[in-house]
Amino acid sequence: WLTYGETSQGLRMGVKDGSLGSADSPEYFMETRHFEENKSYIPKANVDENWLWKGLFVSSNPTYTHSFSLIAPASVPGVVRVSMLGYVSSYVNPDHHVKVYVNGIEIGEVFWDGLTWQMLEVAIPSGVLHAGENTIAVTAFLQTGMSSDIVLLDWIELDYASSFVAENNTLAFGYENPGARKFSVDGFASDQVLVYDVTDPSAVKRFIGAEVNATGLGFDVAFEDDITSITNSFVQESSGYQQVQAIESDTPSNLQAV
């Protein structure tokens, strides 16, 4: 630990009782992944968002596939959202036709017209997502009567149910269903696991009374919490903490002398 000056001052981390009782154990929590890269500046977008990700050119390169990894998705329906800009306007109405695929399965399509934005939101059936590498593909199709079309991809967003399994010895999750809940997080490399309530980042609390047990995935930590509104928890195994490289006193600069 480190002290400096008046040690009676300064915020100290509080504690929260996570001792196990008879509360229900949720099997999953909902998580959102947002995928976006600002690669091309498009002045004709003519809205607040002028930086876009990928162009879908129907005549030459109509598909963009984004790969991502999931640790332990639950077999529960999810949602995918795709934000796009139609970049061609013609006498054909509608100009644009796009389909979205998750792991090779078509889950939805949308038609729209003109130099306008479109946000497709569609459900992902349960069981389509799986542990390991997954893909979301966006494909533009040529409408009858048109010789070409361009659709610009802005971002992709995924809502999915995740099981309580750590990734790289860490799991951060939010939960909002009210009532007493017993959370059990598996997949840690050792039994040195700590749990924090980080709902208020300026007043983080450490859970006491959590129990750690060996499992087939390594180690599992279980704790209880009384949920009254959305609560954010952070679970960390000791090897994931960063180490301080050095602590040295600051020598104030004298900018007026420059």
mmCIF file of C-alpha atoms in Angstrom:
data_model
loop_
_atom_site.group_PDB
_atom_site.id
_atom_site.type_symbol
_atom_site.label_atom_id
_atom_site.label_comp_id
_atom_site.label_asym_id
_atom_site.label_seq_id
_atom_site.Cartn_x
_atom_site.Cartn_y
_atom_site.Cartn_z
ATOM 1 C CA TRP A 1 0.000 0.000 0.000
ATOM 2 C CA LEU A 2 0.976 3.643 -0.414
ATOM 3 C CA THR A 3 0.410 6.686 1.779
ATOM 4 C CA TYR A 4 1.295 10.323 1.279
ATOM 5 C CA GLY A 5 0.765 13.295 3.560
ATOM 6 C CA GLU A 6 -2.375 13.256 5.718
ATOM 7 C CA THR A 7 -3.392 9.579 5.742
ATOM 8 C CA SER A 8 -6.789 10.224 7.373
ATOM 9 C CA GLN A 9 -7.973 11.913 4.192
ATOM 10 C CA GLY A 10 -8.883 10.354 0.892
ATOM 11 C CA LEU A 11 -11.518 7.906 -0.287
ATOM 12 C CA ARG A 12 -11.275 4.300 0.857
ATOM 13 C CA MET A 13 -12.876 1.380 -0.961
ATOM 14 C CA GLY A 14 -16.023 0.155 0.739
ATOM 15 C CA VAL A 15 -17.108 -3.446 1.175
ATOM 16 C CA LYS A 16 -20.318 -5.265 0.326
ATOM 17 C CA ASP A 17 -21.539 -8.564 1.756
ATOM 18 C CA GLY A 18 -21.682 -11.238 -0.942
ATOM 19 C CA SER A 19 -22.168 -14.227 1.372
ATOM 20 C CA LEU A 20 -24.182 -17.040 -0.181
ATOM 21 C CA GLY A 21 -27.786 -17.680 0.733
ATOM 22 C CA SER A 22 -30.716 -19.183 -1.141
ATOM 23 C CA ALA A 23 -31.052 -16.678 -3.983
ATOM 24 C CA ASP A 24 -31.822 -17.726 -7.565
ATOM 25 C CA SER A 25 -28.882 -18.129 -9.966
ATOM 26 C CA PRO A 26 -29.254 -16.508 -13.400
ATOM 27 C CA GLU A 27 -27.800 -18.518 -16.277
ATOM 28 C CA TYR A 28 -26.795 -15.581 -18.453
ATOM 29 C CA PHE A 29 -26.576 -11.807 -18.766
ATOM 30 C CA MET A 30 -27.116 -9.602 -21.809
ATOM 31 C CA GLU A 31 -24.067 -8.032 -23.409
ATOM 32 C CA THR A 32 -23.605 -5.621 -26.322
ATOM 33 C CA ARG A 33 -20.725 -5.639 -28.799
ATOM 34 C CA HIS A 34 -20.266 -2.607 -31.037
ATOM 35 C CA PHE A 35 -18.122 -2.977 -34.172
ATOM 36 C CA GLU A 36 -17.065 0.167 -36.022
ATOM 37 C CA GLU A 37 -14.043 1.510 -37.879
ATOM 38 C CA ASN A 38 -13.861 5.060 -39.198
ATOM 39 C CA LYS A 39 -11.938 4.495 -42.427
ATOM 40 C CA SER A 40 -13.495 6.768 -45.065
ATOM 41 C CA TYR A 41 -14.666 10.375 -44.859
ATOM 42 C CA ILE A 42 -17.846 10.847 -46.889
ATOM 43 C CA PRO A 43 -18.945 14.513 -47.113
ATOM 44 C CA LYS A 44 -22.162 13.566 -48.908
ATOM 45 C CA ALA A 45 -23.335 11.743 -45.771
ATOM 46 C CA ASN A 46 -24.574 15.219 -44.772
ATOM 47 C CA VAL A 47 -25.286 14.316 -41.142
ATOM 48 C CA ASP A 48 -23.318 14.257 -37.897
ATOM 49 C CA GLU A 49 -21.661 10.979 -38.950
ATOM 50 C CA ASN A 50 -19.402 11.428 -41.985
ATOM 51 C CA TRP A 51 -16.808 8.765 -41.193
ATOM 52 C CA LEU A 52 -17.827 5.334 -42.459
ATOM 53 C CA TRP A 53 -16.404 1.835 -42.382
ATOM 54 C CA LYS A 54 -16.769 -0.101 -45.621
ATOM 55 C CA GLY A 55 -18.212 0.340 -49.095
ATOM 56 C CA LEU A 56 -20.364 -2.425 -50.576
ATOM 57 C CA PHE A 57 -20.070 -2.196 -54.359
ATOM 58 C CA VAL A 58 -22.692 -4.475 -55.905
ATOM 59 C CA SER A 59 -20.840 -4.928 -59.189
ATOM 60 C CA SER A 60 -17.444 -5.866 -57.719
ATOM 61 C CA ASN A 61 -17.361 -6.304 -53.935
ATOM 62 C CA PRO A 62 -20.901 -6.638 -52.572
ATOM 63 C CA THR A 63 -20.154 -8.399 -49.242
ATOM 64 C CA TYR A 64 -18.366 -7.439 -46.065
ATOM 65 C CA THR A 65 -17.806 -10.104 -43.410
ATOM 66 C CA HIS A 66 -16.816 -9.231 -39.868
ATOM 67 C CA SER A 67 -15.370 -11.953 -37.631
ATOM 68 C CA PHE A 68 -15.495 -11.868 -33.841
ATOM 69 C CA SER A 69 -14.995 -14.295 -30.978
ATOM 70 C CA LEU A 70 -17.362 -15.244 -28.163
ATOM 71 C CA ILE A 71 -16.373 -17.191 -25.062
ATOM 72 C CA ALA A 72 -19.653 -18.764 -23.939
ATOM 73 C CA PRO A 73 -22.831 -17.438 -25.575
ATOM 74 C CA ALA A 74 -26.077 -18.781 -24.127
ATOM 75 C CA SER A 75 -28.661 -20.382 -26.399
ATOM 76 C CA VAL A 76 -30.995 -17.382 -26.241
ATOM 77 C CA PRO A 77 -32.212 -15.138 -29.105
ATOM 78 C CA GLY A 78 -30.116 -12.037 -29.768
ATOM 79 C CA VAL A 79 -30.338 -8.904 -31.886
ATOM 80 C CA VAL A 80 -28.095 -7.466 -34.588
ATOM 81 C CA ARG A 81 -28.258 -3.873 -35.811
ATOM 82 C CA VAL A 82 -26.569 -2.576 -38.963
ATOM 83 C CA SER A 83 -26.274 1.123 -39.824
ATOM 84 C CA MET A 84 -25.833 1.871 -43.544
ATOM 85 C CA LEU A 85 -25.952 4.750 -46.004
ATOM 86 C CA GLY A 86 -27.378 4.360 -49.507
ATOM 87 C CA TYR A 87 -24.949 6.132 -51.838
ATOM 88 C CA VAL A 88 -26.800 5.951 -55.161
ATOM 89 C CA SER A 89 -30.080 7.544 -56.194
ATOM 90 C CA SER A 90 -31.896 6.574 -59.411
ATOM 91 C CA TYR A 91 -35.379 6.386 -60.959
ATOM 92 C CA VAL A 92 -35.698 2.863 -59.516
ATOM 93 C CA ASN A 93 -37.530 2.739 -56.208
ATOM 94 C CA PRO A 94 -36.219 1.289 -53.980
ATOM 95 C CA ASP A 95 -32.547 1.642 -54.945
ATOM 96 C CA HIS A 96 -31.003 -0.547 -52.257
ATOM 97 C CA HIS A 97 -31.392 -4.126 -51.075
ATOM 98 C CA VAL A 98 -29.227 -5.588 -48.296
ATOM 99 C CA LYS A 99 -29.264 -8.948 -46.518
ATOM 100 C CA VAL A 100 -27.536 -9.807 -43.234
ATOM 101 C CA TYR A 101 -26.152 -13.232 -42.351
ATOM 102 C CA VAL A 102 -24.886 -14.552 -39.022
ATOM 103 C CA ASN A 103 -22.609 -17.582 -39.298
ATOM 104 C CA GLY A 104 -23.858 -18.125 -42.841
ATOM 105 C CA ILE A 105 -27.547 -18.052 -41.880
ATOM 106 C CA GLU A 106 -29.708 -15.321 -43.398
ATOM 107 C CA ILE A 107 -31.484 -13.496 -40.578
ATOM 108 C CA GLY A 108 -32.969 -10.432 -42.272
ATOM 109 C CA GLU A 109 -33.093 -8.021 -45.196
ATOM 110 C CA VAL A 110 -34.078 -4.441 -45.894
ATOM 111 C CA PHE A 111 -35.023 -2.309 -48.934
ATOM 112 C CA TRP A 112 -34.767 1.498 -49.046
ATOM 113 C CA ASP A 113 -34.442 4.337 -51.514
ATOM 114 C CA GLY A 114 -32.180 7.270 -52.257
ATOM 115 C CA LEU A 115 -29.190 8.900 -50.605
ATOM 116 C CA THR A 116 -30.495 8.098 -47.152
ATOM 117 C CA TRP A 117 -29.514 6.278 -43.976
ATOM 118 C CA GLN A 118 -30.953 2.925 -43.019
ATOM 119 C CA MET A 119 -30.686 1.025 -39.738
ATOM 120 C CA LEU A 120 -31.654 -2.633 -39.928
ATOM 121 C CA GLU A 121 -32.507 -4.307 -36.606
ATOM 122 C CA VAL A 122 -33.287 -8.015 -36.696
ATOM 123 C CA ALA A 123 -33.484 -10.932 -34.269
ATOM 124 C CA ILE A 124 -30.889 -13.713 -34.190
ATOM 125 C CA PRO A 125 -32.524 -17.097 -33.492
ATOM 126 C CA SER A 126 -31.272 -19.029 -30.474
ATOM 127 C CA GLY A 127 -28.439 -21.409 -31.213
ATOM 128 C CA VAL A 128 -27.003 -19.452 -34.161
ATOM 129 C CA LEU A 129 -24.167 -17.926 -32.139
ATOM 130 C CA HIS A 130 -21.568 -20.305 -30.715
ATOM 131 C CA ALA A 131 -18.373 -20.317 -28.680
ATOM 132 C CA GLY A 132 -15.297 -19.422 -30.705
ATOM 133 C CA GLU A 133 -15.240 -17.489 -33.973
ATOM 134 C CA ASN A 134 -18.498 -16.097 -35.361
ATOM 135 C CA THR A 135 -19.241 -13.973 -38.423
ATOM 136 C CA ILE A 136 -21.693 -11.279 -39.442
ATOM 137 C CA ALA A 137 -21.894 -10.728 -43.220
ATOM 138 C CA VAL A 138 -23.618 -7.789 -44.941
ATOM 139 C CA THR A 139 -24.373 -8.235 -48.650
ATOM 140 C CA ALA A 140 -25.819 -5.703 -51.109
ATOM 141 C CA PHE A 141 -27.906 -6.917 -54.074
ATOM 142 C CA LEU A 142 -28.653 -5.181 -57.379
ATOM 143 C CA GLN A 143 -32.240 -4.101 -57.860
ATOM 144 C CA THR A 144 -33.981 -4.804 -61.177
ATOM 145 C CA GLY A 145 -33.479 -1.905 -63.565
ATOM 146 C CA MET A 146 -30.267 -0.663 -61.968
ATOM 147 C CA SER A 147 -26.782 -1.068 -63.455
ATOM 148 C CA SER A 148 -24.899 -0.476 -60.174
ATOM 149 C CA ASP A 149 -25.365 0.384 -56.520
ATOM 150 C CA ILE A 150 -23.210 1.424 -53.559
ATOM 151 C CA VAL A 151 -24.067 0.955 -49.896
ATOM 152 C CA LEU A 152 -21.735 2.340 -47.215
ATOM 153 C CA LEU A 153 -21.518 0.421 -43.940
ATOM 154 C CA ASP A 154 -21.217 2.561 -40.804
ATOM 155 C CA TRP A 155 -21.360 0.122 -37.869
ATOM 156 C CA ILE A 156 -22.631 -3.240 -36.642
ATOM 157 C CA GLU A 157 -23.979 -3.865 -33.153
ATOM 158 C CA LEU A 158 -24.765 -7.173 -31.488
ATOM 159 C CA ASP A 159 -26.894 -7.876 -28.408
ATOM 160 C CA TYR A 160 -26.448 -11.425 -27.139
ATOM 161 C CA ALA A 161 -26.811 -13.542 -24.024
ATOM 162 C CA SER A 162 -23.521 -14.556 -22.419
ATOM 163 C CA SER A 163 -22.945 -17.251 -19.836
ATOM 164 C CA PHE A 164 -20.956 -16.312 -16.728
ATOM 165 C CA VAL A 165 -17.522 -17.443 -17.940
ATOM 166 C CA ALA A 166 -14.367 -15.342 -17.582
ATOM 167 C CA GLU A 167 -12.288 -14.245 -20.559
ATOM 168 C CA ASN A 168 -8.570 -13.896 -19.827
ATOM 169 C CA ASN A 169 -9.325 -14.254 -16.099
ATOM 170 C CA THR A 170 -11.745 -11.321 -16.127
ATOM 171 C CA LEU A 171 -15.478 -10.790 -16.460
ATOM 172 C CA ALA A 172 -17.364 -7.506 -16.385
ATOM 173 C CA PHE A 173 -21.146 -7.702 -16.559
ATOM 174 C CA GLY A 174 -24.304 -5.781 -15.851
ATOM 175 C CA TYR A 175 -27.546 -7.174 -14.471
ATOM 176 C CA GLU A 176 -30.904 -5.464 -13.906
ATOM 177 C CA ASN A 177 -33.589 -8.047 -13.080
ATOM 178 C CA PRO A 178 -34.572 -7.077 -9.519
ATOM 179 C CA GLY A 179 -34.295 -9.346 -6.505
ATOM 180 C CA ALA A 180 -31.656 -11.347 -4.660
ATOM 181 C CA ARG A 181 -29.343 -13.094 -7.129
ATOM 182 C CA LYS A 182 -26.523 -15.592 -6.760
ATOM 183 C CA PHE A 183 -23.912 -15.066 -9.461
ATOM 184 C CA SER A 184 -21.472 -17.850 -10.288
ATOM 185 C CA VAL A 185 -18.549 -16.976 -12.573
ATOM 186 C CA ASP A 186 -16.377 -19.811 -13.885
ATOM 187 C CA GLY A 187 -13.137 -20.136 -15.841
ATOM 188 C CA PHE A 188 -10.460 -18.579 -13.626
ATOM 189 C CA ALA A 189 -6.868 -19.845 -13.530
ATOM 190 C CA SER A 190 -6.538 -19.823 -9.709
ATOM 191 C CA ASP A 191 -8.579 -19.434 -6.548
ATOM 192 C CA GLN A 192 -7.285 -15.877 -6.044
ATOM 193 C CA VAL A 193 -10.382 -14.107 -7.338
ATOM 194 C CA LEU A 194 -11.887 -10.811 -6.178
ATOM 195 C CA VAL A 195 -15.322 -9.360 -6.973
ATOM 196 C CA TYR A 196 -16.203 -5.665 -7.139
ATOM 197 C CA ASP A 197 -19.377 -3.629 -7.493
ATOM 198 C CA VAL A 198 -18.444 -0.944 -10.039
ATOM 199 C CA THR A 199 -21.928 0.492 -10.601
ATOM 200 C CA ASP A 200 -20.632 3.834 -9.325
ATOM 201 C CA PRO A 201 -17.057 4.153 -10.665
ATOM 202 C CA SER A 202 -16.267 6.810 -8.052
ATOM 203 C CA ALA A 203 -17.377 4.562 -5.168
ATOM 204 C CA VAL A 204 -16.276 1.028 -6.022
ATOM 205 C CA LYS A 205 -17.037 -1.639 -3.421
ATOM 206 C CA ARG A 206 -15.325 -4.991 -2.871
ATOM 207 C CA PHE A 207 -17.487 -8.017 -2.145
ATOM 208 C CA ILE A 208 -16.657 -10.036 0.953
ATOM 209 C CA GLY A 209 -17.974 -13.516 1.650
ATOM 210 C CA ALA A 210 -17.650 -14.790 -1.936
ATOM 211 C CA GLU A 211 -16.807 -18.493 -2.272
ATOM 212 C CA VAL A 212 -14.288 -20.010 -4.711
ATOM 213 C CA ASN A 213 -14.321 -23.675 -5.770
ATOM 214 C CA ALA A 214 -12.443 -25.812 -8.283
ATOM 215 C CA THR A 215 -14.373 -26.773 -11.447
ATOM 216 C CA GLY A 216 -13.720 -28.412 -14.780
ATOM 217 C CA LEU A 217 -12.934 -24.985 -16.253
ATOM 218 C CA GLY A 218 -10.522 -24.019 -13.459
ATOM 219 C CA PHE A 219 -12.054 -22.091 -10.585
ATOM 220 C CA ASP A 220 -15.497 -20.655 -9.971
ATOM 221 C CA VAL A 221 -16.401 -17.727 -7.718
ATOM 222 C CA ALA A 222 -19.936 -17.363 -6.339
ATOM 223 C CA PHE A 223 -21.430 -14.354 -4.587
ATOM 224 C CA GLU A 224 -24.855 -12.883 -3.894
ATOM 225 C CA ASP A 225 -26.177 -9.423 -4.571
ATOM 226 C CA ASP A 226 -29.530 -7.719 -4.048
ATOM 227 C CA ILE A 227 -30.437 -6.117 -7.373
ATOM 228 C CA THR A 228 -32.661 -3.030 -7.190
ATOM 229 C CA SER A 229 -31.583 -1.376 -10.464
ATOM 230 C CA ILE A 230 -28.945 -2.114 -13.083
ATOM 231 C CA THR A 231 -25.791 -3.207 -11.257
ATOM 232 C CA ASN A 232 -22.339 -3.566 -12.794
ATOM 233 C CA SER A 233 -19.900 -6.123 -11.428
ATOM 234 C CA PHE A 234 -16.229 -6.743 -12.172
ATOM 235 C CA VAL A 235 -14.594 -10.095 -11.366
ATOM 236 C CA GLN A 236 -10.807 -10.430 -11.604
ATOM 237 C CA GLU A 237 -8.238 -13.168 -10.922
ATOM 238 C CA SER A 238 -5.008 -11.943 -9.330
ATOM 239 C CA SER A 239 -2.794 -12.502 -12.396
ATOM 240 C CA GLY A 240 -4.800 -9.897 -14.294
ATOM 241 C CA TYR A 241 -3.757 -6.966 -12.123
ATOM 242 C CA GLN A 242 -1.205 -4.653 -13.649
ATOM 243 C CA GLN A 243 2.017 -3.987 -11.781
ATOM 244 C CA VAL A 244 3.390 -0.547 -11.006
ATOM 245 C CA GLN A 245 6.690 -0.097 -12.850
ATOM 246 C CA ALA A 246 7.926 2.842 -10.782
ATOM 247 C CA ILE A 247 6.841 5.533 -8.326
ATOM 248 C CA GLU A 248 8.759 8.779 -8.297
ATOM 249 C CA SER A 249 8.129 12.301 -7.144
ATOM 250 C CA ASP A 250 7.071 14.831 -9.711
ATOM 251 C CA THR A 251 9.340 17.733 -10.529
ATOM 252 C CA PRO A 252 7.019 20.625 -11.456
ATOM 253 C CA SER A 253 7.851 22.304 -14.722
ATOM 254 C CA ASN A 254 8.361 26.026 -15.107
ATOM 255 C CA LEU A 255 6.617 26.870 -18.343
ATOM 256 C CA GLN A 256 7.268 30.592 -17.924
ATOM 257 C CA ALA A 257 10.984 29.926 -18.280
ATOM 258 C CA VAL A 258 10.574 28.236 -21.675
#
